[in-house]
CSV table of C-alpha atoms in Angstrom, one decimal:
chain,number,residue,atom,x,y,z
A,1,MET,CA,-15.6,-11.4,-5.4
A,2,ASP,CA,-17.0,-14.0,-3.1
A,3,GLU,CA,-19.9,-13.2,-0.9
A,4,GLY,CA,-18.0,-13.8,2.3
A,5,LEU,CA,-15.5,-11.1,1.4
A,6,ARG,CA,-18.2,-8.7,0.3
A,7,VAL,CA,-19.9,-9.1,3.8
A,8,ARG,CA,-16.6,-8.5,5.6
A,9,LEU,CA,-16.0,-5.4,3.5
A,10,ARG,CA,-19.5,-4.2,4.2
A,11,ILE,CA,-19.0,-4.5,7.9
A,12,SER,CA,-15.8,-2.4,7.7
A,13,GLY,CA,-17.4,0.0,5.2
A,14,ALA,CA,-20.3,0.8,7.5
A,15,PHE,CA,-17.9,2.9,9.6
A,16,ALA,CA,-17.0,5.3,6.7
A,17,ASP,CA,-19.4,8.2,7.6
A,18,GLU,CA,-18.6,8.0,11.3
A,19,LEU,CA,-14.8,7.9,10.8
A,20,GLY,CA,-14.9,10.8,8.3
A,21,ALA,CA,-17.2,13.0,10.4
A,22,PRO,CA,-15.8,16.2,11.8
A,23,GLY,CA,-15.0,15.8,15.4
A,24,PHE,CA,-14.5,12.1,15.3
A,25,VAL,CA,-12.1,11.2,18.2
A,26,ALA,CA,-10.0,8.1,17.6
A,27,GLY,CA,-8.6,8.0,21.1
A,28,ARG,CA,-6.3,9.7,23.5
A,29,TRP,CA,-2.7,9.6,24.8
A,30,HIS,CA,-2.0,8.7,28.3
A,31,ARG,CA,1.1,10.2,29.8
A,32,SER,CA,3.9,8.5,31.7
A,33,GLU,CA,3.0,8.0,35.3
A,34,PRO,CA,4.1,6.0,38.4
A,35,ALA,CA,2.8,2.5,38.4
A,36,ARG,CA,0.1,1.8,41.0
A,37,HIS,CA,1.9,-1.2,42.4
A,38,ASP,CA,5.3,0.4,42.6
A,39,PRO,CA,5.7,4.2,42.6
A,40,GLY,CA,9.4,3.7,41.7
A,41,VAL,CA,8.3,2.3,38.3
A,42,TRP,CA,6.9,4.5,35.6
A,43,THR,CA,4.6,3.5,32.8
A,44,MET,CA,5.4,4.5,29.2
A,45,PRO,CA,3.1,6.9,27.4
A,46,TRP,CA,0.4,5.0,25.5
A,47,PHE,CA,-2.5,5.6,23.1
A,48,GLU,CA,-6.0,4.4,24.0
A,49,LEU,CA,-8.4,3.9,21.2
A,50,SER,CA,-11.9,5.2,21.6
A,51,ASP,CA,-14.7,2.6,21.8
A,52,ARG,CA,-15.7,3.4,18.2
A,53,ALA,CA,-12.2,3.3,16.8
A,54,GLU,CA,-11.7,0.0,18.6
A,55,ALA,CA,-14.9,-1.3,17.1
A,56,PHE,CA,-13.6,-0.4,13.6
A,57,VAL,CA,-10.3,-2.2,14.2
A,58,ARG,CA,-12.3,-5.3,15.3
A,59,ALA,CA,-14.4,-5.0,12.1
A,60,LEU,CA,-11.2,-4.9,10.1
A,61,GLY,CA,-10.2,-8.2,11.6
A,62,GLY,CA,-12.5,-9.8,9.0
A,63,ILE,CA,-10.2,-8.7,6.1
A,64,LEU,CA,-6.8,-9.0,7.7
A,65,GLU,CA,-4.5,-11.6,6.2
A,66,PRO,CA,-1.1,-12.9,7.4
A,67,PHE,CA,1.8,-11.8,5.2
A,68,GLU,CA,5.2,-10.3,5.5
A,69,TRP,CA,3.9,-6.8,6.3
A,70,THR,CA,7.3,-5.5,7.6
A,71,ALA,CA,8.8,-6.1,4.2
A,72,TRP,CA,5.8,-4.7,2.4
A,73,LEU,CA,5.3,-1.5,4.4
A,74,PRO,CA,8.3,0.5,3.0
A,75,THR,CA,7.5,-0.4,-0.6
A,76,PRO,CA,6.3,2.3,-3.0
A,77,GLU,CA,2.9,0.5,-3.2
A,78,ALA,CA,2.3,0.6,0.5
A,79,GLN,CA,3.6,4.2,0.8
A,80,ALA,CA,1.3,5.4,-2.0
A,81,LEU,CA,-1.7,3.7,-0.4
A,82,TYR,CA,-1.0,5.3,3.0
A,83,HIS,CA,-0.2,8.8,1.8
A,84,ASP,CA,-2.2,9.3,-1.4
A,85,ARG,CA,-6.0,9.2,-1.0
A,86,GLU,CA,-6.5,8.9,-4.7
A,87,VAL,CA,-4.4,5.7,-4.8
A,88,LEU,CA,-6.3,4.4,-1.7
A,89,ALA,CA,-9.6,5.2,-3.3
A,90,ALA,CA,-8.7,2.8,-6.1
A,91,ALA,CA,-7.3,0.1,-3.9
A,92,THR,CA,-8.2,-3.6,-4.5
A,93,PRO,CA,-9.6,-5.7,-1.6
A,94,GLU,CA,-6.1,-7.3,-1.4
A,95,GLN,CA,-4.5,-3.9,-1.0
A,96,LEU,CA,-7.0,-2.9,1.6
A,97,SER,CA,-6.3,-6.0,3.5
A,98,LYS,CA,-2.5,-5.5,3.3
A,99,LEU,CA,-2.7,-1.9,4.4
A,100,ALA,CA,-5.1,-2.5,7.3
A,101,THR,CA,-2.9,-5.5,8.4
A,102,ALA,CA,0.3,-3.5,8.2
A,103,ILE,CA,-1.2,-0.5,10.2
A,104,ILE,CA,-2.7,-2.7,12.9
A,105,ARG,CA,0.4,-4.9,13.3
A,106,SER,CA,2.7,-1.9,13.3
A,107,ASP,CA,0.9,-0.5,16.3
A,108,ARG,CA,2.3,-3.4,18.3
A,109,PHE,CA,5.8,-2.0,17.7
A,110,THR,CA,5.1,1.7,17.4
A,111,GLU,CA,2.8,3.0,20.0
A,112,GLY,CA,0.2,5.4,18.4
A,113,ALA,CA,0.6,4.1,14.8
A,114,LEU,CA,-3.2,3.4,14.8
A,115,GLY,CA,-4.0,6.7,16.3
A,116,GLU,CA,-2.0,8.5,13.7
A,117,ALA,CA,-3.6,6.5,10.9
A,118,PHE,CA,-7.0,7.6,12.2
A,119,ASP,CA,-5.9,11.2,12.6
A,120,VAL,CA,-4.5,11.6,9.1
A,121,GLY,CA,-7.6,10.0,7.6
A,122,VAL,CA,-6.2,6.7,6.4
A,123,MET,CA,-8.6,4.6,8.4
A,124,ALA,CA,-11.6,6.6,7.2
A,125,ALA,CA,-10.4,6.1,3.6
A,126,ILE,CA,-10.0,2.4,4.1
A,127,ALA,CA,-13.6,2.3,5.4
A,128,ARG,CA,-14.9,4.3,2.4
A,129,ARG,CA,-13.1,2.0,-0.1
A,130,ALA,CA,-14.3,-1.1,1.7
A,131,GLY,CA,-17.8,0.3,1.4
A,132,THR,CA,-17.5,0.8,-2.3
A,133,TRP,CA,-16.3,-2.7,-2.8
A,134,SER,CA,-19.1,-4.2,-0.7
A,135,ALA,CA,-21.7,-2.3,-2.7
A,136,GLY,CA,-20.3,-3.7,-5.9
A,137,SER,CA,-19.6,-0.3,-7.4
A,138,ALA,CA,-15.8,-0.5,-7.2
A,139,ARG,CA,-13.5,-1.2,-10.1
C-alpha cells in the first residue's frame, strides 16, 4: 500500500474509538416546520450531523473514489459489507472506499442515510478497519 493511502486511512481510523464509544451522538433530526421567509412553505424533515460525525465524514473524503456506486450498492458484496461486521472487519482499502463513497453519496438522495450508518455502527466499523490498515496489521 502506498504511503499516501496509509496516511488517509490513518486519519479516518483515528475516529474509531470515539465513534464506537457508548453515547456517541451522530446528529439529530429536525422536524418539518414553516419556512422563515414564507410561513405558507414548510421545510422537509432533515438530519443534521454532529460536529464530530461531520469531521469523520470530511476525513473519509481522503479515501473516496468516483465509481458507479448506485449499481454497486445493491450487490451481495456491498450488502455484506454494510450488514455483516465480520465481513467489514476483513475489508480491503478498495472495499472501504466503495462503502464509504456509497453511504455518503446515498445521503444526497435519502435523507438520514448517513445518520443510520452511524447509528447501526457501520461508520465506526469503517473507522476501525481503516485504523488496522493504516497500522499495517491488516490482511
